[in-house]
mmCIF file of C-alpha atoms and ligand atoms in Angstrom:
data_model
loop_
_atom_site.group_PDB
_atom_site.id
_atom_site.type_symbol
_atom_site.label_atom_id
_atom_site.label_comp_id
_atom_site.label_asym_id
_atom_site.label_seq_id
_atom_site.Cartn_x
_atom_site.Cartn_y
_atom_site.Cartn_z
ATOM 1 C CA UNK W 1 -60.327 -4.976 58.958
ATOM 2 C CA UNK W 2 -60.445 -2.818 62.097
ATOM 3 C CA UNK W 3 -62.257 0.469 62.492
ATOM 4 C CA UNK W 4 -61.273 3.231 64.883
ATOM 5 C CA UNK W 5 -64.051 5.601 65.938
ATOM 6 C CA UNK W 6 -62.277 8.704 67.213
ATOM 7 C CA UNK W 7 -65.170 10.728 68.554
ATOM 8 C CA UNK W 8 -67.409 12.013 71.295
ATOM 9 C CA UNK W 9 -68.733 10.249 74.347
ATOM 10 C CA UNK W 10 -71.643 12.097 75.973
ATOM 11 C CA UNK W 11 -73.978 11.667 78.891
ATOM 12 C CA UNK W 12 -77.411 12.228 77.341
ATOM 13 C CA UNK W 13 -80.126 13.854 79.461
ATOM 14 C CA UNK W 14 -83.313 13.264 77.495
ATOM 15 C CA UNK W 15 -86.601 15.012 78.300
ATOM 16 C CA UNK W 16 -89.939 14.009 76.746
ATOM 17 C CA UNK W 17 -91.882 17.214 76.071
ATOM 18 C CA UNK W 18 -95.217 18.120 74.468
ATOM 19 C CA UNK W 19 -93.373 20.461 72.079
ATOM 20 C CA UNK W 20 -89.814 21.761 71.706
ATOM 21 C CA UNK W 21 -89.405 24.611 74.177
ATOM 22 C CA UNK W 22 -89.908 28.148 72.757
ATOM 23 C CA UNK W 23 -87.840 31.269 73.537
ATOM 24 C CA UNK W 24 -88.710 32.549 77.016
ATOM 25 C CA UNK W 25 -90.845 29.505 77.853
ATOM 26 C CA UNK W 26 -90.458 27.214 80.890
ATOM 27 C CA UNK W 27 -91.815 23.769 80.151
ATOM 28 C CA UNK W 28 -92.386 20.783 82.436
ATOM 29 C CA UNK W 29 -91.186 17.489 80.938
ATOM 30 C CA UNK W 30 -93.310 14.327 80.793
ATOM 31 C CA UNK W 31 -90.318 12.001 81.240
ATOM 32 C CA UNK W 32 -86.562 11.993 81.801
ATOM 33 C CA UNK W 33 -83.777 9.513 81.055
ATOM 34 C CA UNK W 34 -80.024 9.671 81.598
ATOM 35 C CA UNK W 35 -78.213 7.427 79.119
ATOM 36 C CA UNK W 36 -75.134 6.804 76.983
ATOM 37 C CA UNK W 37 -74.706 8.958 73.869
ATOM 38 C CA UNK W 38 -72.415 11.094 71.776
ATOM 39 C CA UNK W 39 -72.170 10.671 68.028
ATOM 40 C CA UNK W 40 -68.863 8.850 68.378
ATOM 41 C CA UNK W 41 -70.138 6.401 70.977
ATOM 42 C CA UNK W 42 -73.411 5.815 69.095
ATOM 43 C CA UNK W 43 -71.614 5.123 65.820
ATOM 44 C CA UNK W 44 -69.147 2.798 67.538
ATOM 45 C CA UNK W 45 -72.056 0.845 69.037
ATOM 46 C CA UNK W 46 -73.828 0.684 65.654
ATOM 47 C CA UNK W 47 -70.673 -0.613 63.930
ATOM 48 C CA UNK W 48 -70.100 -3.234 66.620
ATOM 49 C CA UNK W 49 -73.729 -4.366 66.580
ATOM 50 C CA UNK W 50 -73.371 -4.686 62.812
ATOM 51 C CA UNK W 51 -70.491 -7.101 63.409
ATOM 52 C CA UNK W 52 -67.336 -4.989 63.010
ATOM 53 C CA UNK W 53 -64.092 -5.035 65.005
ATOM 54 C CA UNK W 54 -64.404 -1.579 66.613
ATOM 55 C CA UNK W 55 -61.999 0.546 68.676
ATOM 56 C CA UNK W 56 -63.261 3.695 70.380
ATOM 57 C CA UNK W 57 -60.915 6.602 71.112
ATOM 58 C CA UNK W 58 -61.864 9.794 72.904
ATOM 59 C CA UNK W 59 -62.065 11.280 76.371
ATOM 60 C CA UNK W 60 -64.391 11.235 79.352
ATOM 61 C CA UNK W 61 -64.282 12.518 82.929
ATOM 62 C CA UNK W 62 -64.629 10.392 86.078
ATOM 63 C CA UNK W 63 -68.438 10.801 85.846
ATOM 64 C CA UNK W 64 -68.536 8.967 82.515
ATOM 65 C CA UNK W 65 -67.331 5.471 83.354
ATOM 66 C CA UNK W 66 -70.805 4.025 82.673
ATOM 67 C CA UNK W 67 -70.277 5.027 79.029
ATOM 68 C CA UNK W 68 -67.354 2.599 78.868
ATOM 69 C CA UNK W 69 -69.542 -0.155 80.325
ATOM 70 C CA UNK W 70 -72.076 0.384 77.551
ATOM 71 C CA UNK W 71 -69.371 0.289 74.874
ATOM 72 C CA UNK W 72 -67.876 -2.905 76.283
ATOM 73 C CA UNK W 73 -71.318 -4.507 76.488
ATOM 74 C CA UNK W 74 -71.606 -3.869 72.757
ATOM 75 C CA UNK W 75 -68.155 -5.430 72.154
ATOM 76 C CA UNK W 76 -66.336 -2.165 71.448
ATOM 77 C CA UNK W 77 -62.685 -2.001 72.565
ATOM 78 C CA UNK W 78 -62.306 0.980 74.960
ATOM 79 C CA UNK W 79 -58.547 0.803 75.707
ATOM 80 C CA UNK W 80 -57.976 4.061 73.808
ATOM 81 C CA UNK W 81 -60.525 6.154 75.735
ATOM 82 C CA UNK W 82 -58.772 8.464 78.206
ATOM 83 C CA UNK W 83 -60.261 9.471 81.562
ATOM 84 C CA UNK W 84 -59.346 13.113 82.290
ATOM 85 C CA UNK W 85 -59.794 15.430 85.279
ATOM 86 C CA UNK W 86 -62.817 17.240 83.879
ATOM 87 C CA UNK W 87 -66.502 16.634 83.269
ATOM 88 C CA UNK W 88 -67.663 14.220 80.605
ATOM 89 C CA UNK W 89 -69.388 15.873 77.649
ATOM 90 C CA UNK W 90 -73.137 15.972 77.903
ATOM 91 C CA UNK W 91 -76.217 16.607 75.810
ATOM 92 C CA UNK W 92 -79.598 18.041 76.831
ATOM 93 C CA UNK W 93 -82.100 16.482 74.445
ATOM 94 C CA UNK W 94 -85.752 17.409 74.068
ATOM 95 C CA UNK W 95 -87.965 14.891 72.259
ATOM 96 C CA UNK W 96 -91.460 16.013 71.301
ATOM 97 C CA UNK W 97 -94.653 14.036 70.698
ATOM 98 C CA UNK W 98 -93.755 13.489 67.021
ATOM 99 C CA UNK W 99 -90.344 12.078 67.919
ATOM 100 C CA UNK W 100 -88.483 15.173 66.677
ATOM 101 C CA UNK W 101 -85.632 16.418 68.842
ATOM 102 C CA UNK W 102 -83.437 19.387 69.586
ATOM 103 C CA UNK W 103 -80.064 19.043 71.274
ATOM 104 C CA UNK W 104 -77.781 21.312 73.309
ATOM 105 C CA UNK W 105 -74.213 20.057 73.666
ATOM 106 C CA UNK W 106 -71.606 20.764 76.297
ATOM 107 C CA UNK W 107 -68.348 19.353 74.967
ATOM 108 C CA UNK W 108 -66.548 18.741 78.302
ATOM 109 C CA UNK W 109 -63.759 16.167 77.920
ATOM 110 C CA UNK W 110 -64.464 15.858 74.175
ATOM 111 C CA UNK W 111 -62.739 19.219 73.634
ATOM 112 C CA UNK W 112 -59.644 18.158 75.605
ATOM 113 C CA UNK W 113 -58.255 15.851 72.902
ATOM 114 C CA UNK W 114 -54.631 16.856 72.253
ATOM 115 C CA UNK W 115 -52.318 16.352 69.296
ATOM 116 C CA UNK W 116 -50.183 13.932 71.323
ATOM 117 C CA UNK W 117 -53.295 11.875 72.181
ATOM 118 C CA UNK W 118 -54.069 11.765 68.470
ATOM 119 C CA UNK W 119 -50.586 10.553 67.530
ATOM 120 C CA UNK W 120 -50.559 7.941 70.291
ATOM 121 C CA UNK W 121 -53.970 6.639 69.258
ATOM 122 C CA UNK W 122 -53.180 6.498 65.550
ATOM 123 C CA UNK W 123 -49.890 4.664 66.224
ATOM 124 C CA UNK W 124 -51.984 1.531 66.891
ATOM 125 C CA UNK W 125 -53.434 1.575 63.353
ATOM 126 C CA UNK W 126 -52.092 1.189 59.829
ATOM 127 C CA UNK W 127 -53.039 0.889 56.158
ATOM 128 C CA UNK W 128 -56.052 -1.371 55.773
ATOM 129 C CA UNK W 129 -57.729 0.042 58.874
ATOM 130 C CA UNK W 130 -60.499 2.651 58.820
ATOM 131 C CA UNK W 131 -61.103 5.700 60.993
ATOM 132 C CA UNK W 132 -64.581 7.186 61.411
ATOM 133 C CA UNK W 133 -64.905 10.782 62.618
ATOM 134 C CA UNK W 134 -67.684 13.225 63.515
ATOM 135 C CA UNK W 135 -67.588 16.896 64.590
ATOM 136 C CA UNK W 136 -67.905 16.706 68.375
ATOM 137 C CA UNK W 137 -64.242 16.577 69.475
ATOM 138 C CA UNK W 138 -61.214 18.861 69.163
ATOM 139 C CA UNK W 139 -58.757 18.663 66.233
ATOM 140 C CA UNK W 140 -60.839 16.563 63.818
ATOM 141 C CA UNK W 141 -58.998 18.282 60.943
ATOM 142 C CA UNK W 142 -55.658 17.108 62.354
ATOM 143 C CA UNK W 143 -56.950 13.554 62.786
ATOM 144 C CA UNK W 144 -57.962 13.512 59.108
ATOM 145 C CA UNK W 145 -54.474 14.610 58.008
ATOM 146 C CA UNK W 146 -52.536 12.310 60.358
ATOM 147 C CA UNK W 147 -54.761 9.285 59.699
ATOM 148 C CA UNK W 148 -54.302 9.734 55.968
ATOM 149 C CA UNK W 149 -50.515 9.983 56.422
ATOM 150 C CA UNK W 150 -50.652 6.543 58.077
ATOM 151 C CA UNK W 151 -52.617 5.143 55.132
ATOM 152 C CA UNK W 152 -55.961 4.721 56.895
ATOM 153 C CA UNK W 153 -59.250 4.953 55.022
ATOM 154 C CA UNK W 154 -60.990 8.060 56.377
ATOM 155 C CA UNK W 155 -64.774 8.280 56.775
ATOM 156 C CA UNK W 156 -66.238 11.541 58.028
ATOM 157 C CA UNK W 157 -69.718 12.370 59.270
ATOM 158 C CA UNK W 158 -69.371 16.168 59.694
ATOM 159 C CA UNK W 159 -72.108 16.367 62.293
ATOM 160 C CA UNK W 160 -73.127 18.644 63.919
ATOM 161 C CA UNK W 161 -72.572 21.203 61.181
ATOM 162 C CA UNK W 162 -70.280 24.161 61.946
ATOM 163 C CA UNK W 163 -68.579 26.836 59.886
ATOM 164 C CA UNK W 164 -65.038 25.595 60.584
ATOM 165 C CA UNK W 165 -65.614 22.386 58.589
ATOM 166 C CA UNK W 166 -65.148 24.386 55.375
ATOM 167 C CA UNK W 167 -61.514 24.843 56.417
ATOM 168 C CA UNK W 168 -60.810 21.144 56.896
ATOM 169 C CA UNK W 169 -58.791 19.112 54.356
ATOM 170 C CA UNK W 170 -61.884 17.343 53.039
ATOM 171 C CA UNK W 171 -60.045 16.314 49.883
ATOM 172 C CA UNK W 172 -58.359 13.678 52.073
ATOM 173 C CA UNK W 173 -61.679 12.106 53.073
ATOM 174 C CA UNK W 174 -62.570 8.823 51.349
ATOM 175 C CA UNK W 175 -66.214 8.604 52.407
ATOM 176 C CA UNK W 176 -68.300 11.623 53.443
ATOM 177 C CA UNK W 177 -71.635 10.876 55.123
ATOM 178 C CA UNK W 178 -73.772 13.939 55.688
ATOM 179 C CA UNK W 179 -77.354 15.174 55.751
ATOM 180 C CA UNK W 180 -78.910 18.037 53.786
ATOM 181 C CA UNK W 181 -78.360 20.579 56.583
ATOM 182 C CA UNK W 182 -74.672 19.727 56.811
ATOM 183 C CA UNK W 183 -74.468 19.709 53.000
ATOM 184 C CA UNK W 184 -75.987 23.197 52.839
ATOM 185 C CA UNK W 185 -73.619 24.505 55.516
ATOM 186 C CA UNK W 186 -70.648 23.082 53.680
ATOM 187 C CA UNK W 187 -71.545 24.197 50.155
ATOM 188 C CA UNK W 188 -74.259 26.866 50.390
ATOM 189 C CA UNK W 189 -76.418 24.687 48.096
ATOM 190 C CA UNK W 190 -79.865 23.294 48.957
ATOM 191 C CA UNK W 191 -80.595 20.758 46.212
ATOM 192 C CA UNK W 192 -79.031 17.306 46.702
ATOM 193 C CA UNK W 193 -77.493 17.235 43.197
ATOM 194 C CA UNK W 194 -75.981 20.704 43.721
ATOM 195 C CA UNK W 195 -74.595 19.765 47.147
ATOM 196 C CA UNK W 196 -72.895 16.697 45.681
ATOM 197 C CA UNK W 197 -71.427 18.457 42.644
ATOM 198 C CA UNK W 198 -70.242 21.365 44.780
ATOM 199 C CA UNK W 199 -68.394 18.988 47.146
ATOM 200 C CA UNK W 200 -66.768 17.295 44.162
ATOM 201 C CA UNK W 201 -65.699 20.611 42.629
ATOM 202 C CA UNK W 202 -64.416 22.178 45.867
ATOM 203 C CA UNK W 203 -62.725 19.167 47.381
ATOM 204 C CA UNK W 204 -62.178 15.996 45.430
ATOM 205 C CA UNK W 205 -63.937 13.931 42.795
ATOM 206 C CA UNK W 206 -62.414 10.878 44.496
ATOM 207 C CA UNK W 207 -64.548 11.313 47.616
ATOM 208 C CA UNK W 208 -67.499 8.929 47.895
ATOM 209 C CA UNK W 209 -70.562 10.820 49.169
ATOM 210 C CA UNK W 210 -73.545 9.486 51.060
ATOM 211 C CA UNK W 211 -76.171 12.215 51.436
ATOM 212 C CA UNK W 212 -79.059 11.378 53.758
ATOM 213 C CA UNK W 213 -82.388 13.082 53.095
ATOM 214 C CA UNK W 214 -84.508 12.163 56.141
ATOM 215 C CA UNK W 215 -87.928 10.860 55.123
ATOM 216 C CA UNK W 216 -86.828 11.042 51.461
ATOM 217 C CA UNK W 217 -84.116 8.385 51.906
ATOM 218 C CA UNK W 218 -80.488 8.673 50.842
ATOM 219 C CA UNK W 219 -78.268 9.140 47.781
ATOM 220 C CA UNK W 220 -74.835 7.530 47.378
ATOM 221 C CA UNK W 221 -72.439 8.807 44.699
ATOM 222 C CA UNK W 222 -69.045 7.486 43.642
ATOM 223 C CA UNK W 223 -67.032 7.206 40.423
ATOM 224 C CA UNK W 224 -69.474 4.545 39.159
ATOM 225 C CA UNK W 225 -72.539 6.785 39.448
ATOM 226 C CA UNK W 226 -75.405 7.366 41.879
ATOM 227 C CA UNK W 227 -77.691 5.061 43.850
ATOM 228 C CA UNK W 228 -80.880 6.197 45.556
ATOM 229 C CA UNK W 229 -82.489 4.389 48.495
ATOM 230 C CA UNK W 230 -85.984 5.280 49.727
ATOM 231 C CA UNK W 231 -86.671 5.635 53.444
ATOM 232 C CA UNK W 232 -89.133 3.249 55.090
ATOM 233 C CA UNK W 233 -92.520 4.652 56.133
ATOM 234 C CA UNK W 234 -92.396 4.377 59.935
ATOM 235 C CA UNK W 235 -93.889 6.477 62.728
ATOM 236 C CA UNK W 236 -91.023 7.915 64.782
ATOM 237 C CA UNK W 237 -90.920 7.695 68.560
ATOM 238 C CA UNK W 238 -87.495 9.337 68.934
ATOM 239 C CA UNK W 239 -85.196 10.179 66.025
ATOM 240 C CA UNK W 240 -82.078 10.528 68.235
ATOM 241 C CA UNK W 241 -79.183 8.430 66.857
ATOM 242 C CA UNK W 242 -80.999 7.616 63.602
ATOM 243 C CA UNK W 243 -78.132 9.171 61.627
ATOM 244 C CA UNK W 244 -75.545 7.431 63.804
ATOM 245 C CA UNK W 245 -77.205 4.070 63.215
ATOM 246 C CA UNK W 246 -77.352 4.719 59.475
ATOM 247 C CA UNK W 247 -73.666 5.649 59.385
ATOM 248 C CA UNK W 248 -72.535 2.636 61.432
ATOM 249 C CA UNK W 249 -74.590 0.059 59.557
ATOM 250 C CA UNK W 250 -73.724 1.505 56.146
ATOM 251 C CA UNK W 251 -69.976 1.418 56.790
ATOM 252 C CA UNK W 252 -70.061 -2.057 58.345
ATOM 253 C CA UNK W 253 -71.918 -3.563 55.405
ATOM 254 C CA UNK W 254 -69.989 -1.586 52.781
ATOM 255 C CA UNK W 255 -66.582 -2.430 54.260
ATOM 256 C CA UNK W 256 -67.517 -6.119 54.208
ATOM 257 C CA UNK W 257 -68.215 -6.582 50.494
ATOM 258 C CA UNK W 258 -68.404 -3.110 48.844
ATOM 259 C CA UNK W 259 -72.028 -3.849 47.895
ATOM 260 C CA UNK W 260 -73.432 -0.331 48.095
ATOM 261 C CA UNK W 261 -77.061 -1.286 47.427
ATOM 262 C CA UNK W 262 -77.024 -3.882 50.228
ATOM 263 C CA UNK W 263 -75.315 -1.414 52.575
ATOM 264 C CA UNK W 264 -77.923 1.283 51.853
ATOM 265 C CA UNK W 265 -80.772 -1.173 52.444
ATOM 266 C CA UNK W 266 -79.257 -2.469 55.663
ATOM 267 C CA UNK W 267 -78.594 1.062 57.004
ATOM 268 C CA UNK W 268 -82.111 2.182 56.102
ATOM 269 C CA UNK W 269 -83.733 -0.741 57.928
ATOM 270 C CA UNK W 270 -81.467 -0.347 60.974
ATOM 271 C CA UNK W 271 -82.183 3.374 61.345
ATOM 272 C CA UNK W 272 -85.932 2.784 60.864
ATOM 273 C CA UNK W 273 -85.767 0.416 63.852
ATOM 274 C CA UNK W 274 -83.811 2.996 65.887
ATOM 275 C CA UNK W 275 -86.385 5.746 65.444
ATOM 276 C CA UNK W 276 -89.166 3.488 66.693
ATOM 277 C CA UNK W 277 -87.443 3.310 70.102
ATOM 278 C CA UNK W 278 -86.494 5.832 72.755
ATOM 279 C CA UNK W 279 -82.906 6.828 73.464
ATOM 280 C CA UNK W 280 -79.600 7.141 71.627
ATOM 281 C CA UNK W 281 -77.193 4.167 71.711
ATOM 282 C CA UNK W 282 -79.752 2.040 73.572
ATOM 283 C CA UNK W 283 -82.132 2.274 70.628
ATOM 284 C CA UNK W 284 -79.656 0.849 68.092
ATOM 285 C CA UNK W 285 -80.743 -2.613 66.921
ATOM 286 C CA UNK W 286 -78.404 -5.598 66.710
ATOM 287 C CA UNK W 287 -77.661 -7.406 63.472
ATOM 288 C CA UNK W 288 -80.174 -10.203 64.134
ATOM 289 C CA UNK W 289 -83.014 -7.673 64.527
ATOM 290 C CA UNK W 290 -81.980 -5.904 61.320
ATOM 291 C CA UNK W 291 -81.821 -9.154 59.345
ATOM 292 C CA UNK W 292 -85.241 -10.234 60.661
ATOM 293 C CA UNK W 293 -86.735 -6.862 59.730
ATOM 294 C CA UNK W 294 -85.183 -7.076 56.241
ATOM 295 C CA UNK W 295 -86.698 -10.521 55.719
ATOM 296 C CA UNK W 296 -90.129 -9.237 56.796
ATOM 297 C CA UNK W 297 -89.913 -6.334 54.333
ATOM 298 C CA UNK W 298 -88.837 -8.606 51.488
ATOM 299 C CA UNK W 299 -91.565 -11.237 52.230
HETATM 300 O O1 RIB P 1 -76.638 11.849 67.307
HETATM 301 C C1 RIB P 1 -77.205 11.805 68.576
HETATM 302 C C2 RIB P 1 -76.225 12.283 69.609
HETATM 303 O O2 RIB P 1 -75.969 13.644 69.399
HETATM 304 C C3 RIB P 1 -76.708 12.192 71.026
HETATM 305 O O3 RIB P 1 -76.440 10.948 71.616
HETATM 306 C C4 RIB P 1 -76.018 13.361 71.716
HETATM 307 O O4 RIB P 1 -75.088 13.002 72.662
HETATM 308 C C5 RIB P 1 -75.408 14.179 70.579
HETATM 309 O O5 RIB P 1 -74.059 13.980 70.493
#
């Protein structure tokens, strides 16, 4: 099985700060790092580190070639990433002393995805393959529709949340992975059970839902019922890419043997490792580290 990640590639500018900057405040940072990021790139790296056959599609500018190097180093196929005559997308990330972050995005090349690029990319894939999408590139709604027409399994992480997602054809999505904030934006509901039932009523009962709840863990719901996985008690250094790691590891493990409990456990351990390190894609653990950590927890 192959998985196409059609998503964002960003240059992350990360600033360590004593606290997240307030309105009107100028704040000196305690550290700075430029690194590879973007929810698409991070999730592609997580999937590949978890052992999947991963293809990245998206767009960068000439300033973003180091992003391709990072993807290739993680064994992600980058043949479908286009280099355009514009700036690569970037993110300005503040990380405070508790590891919490806030992010400003500039979409750059990520917004230059065209319908013909989508068709060309999808022509390399067929039934049996998966596509994983986020909300940081243009025309995600069209990718959902066209991928489904080709018979692909569609997984969507509608992050970051935005009002337009309500207009997408979410009834075509097979697996929806979202957090409480995205769930509230999509449904207007705050309680996990209400978010899940509202998605089922509005869109499709067929859609499998994985709702992440931060320090409270995660809930997975499909036609067989619900499974709850607790988060691990760890002290965060930097929570950037925790959700991306969770998404990548969950899908990789789930696609392998459809064992939801094992996939939830694996994703939980992997993202707990990510938040104990600085950075986005660079903080994502490889499979060996995740297996070792799982053995330690079970011992
Ligand atoms: O999920 C983390 C990512 O969000 C960062 O790498 C940043 O680029 C933004 O897309």
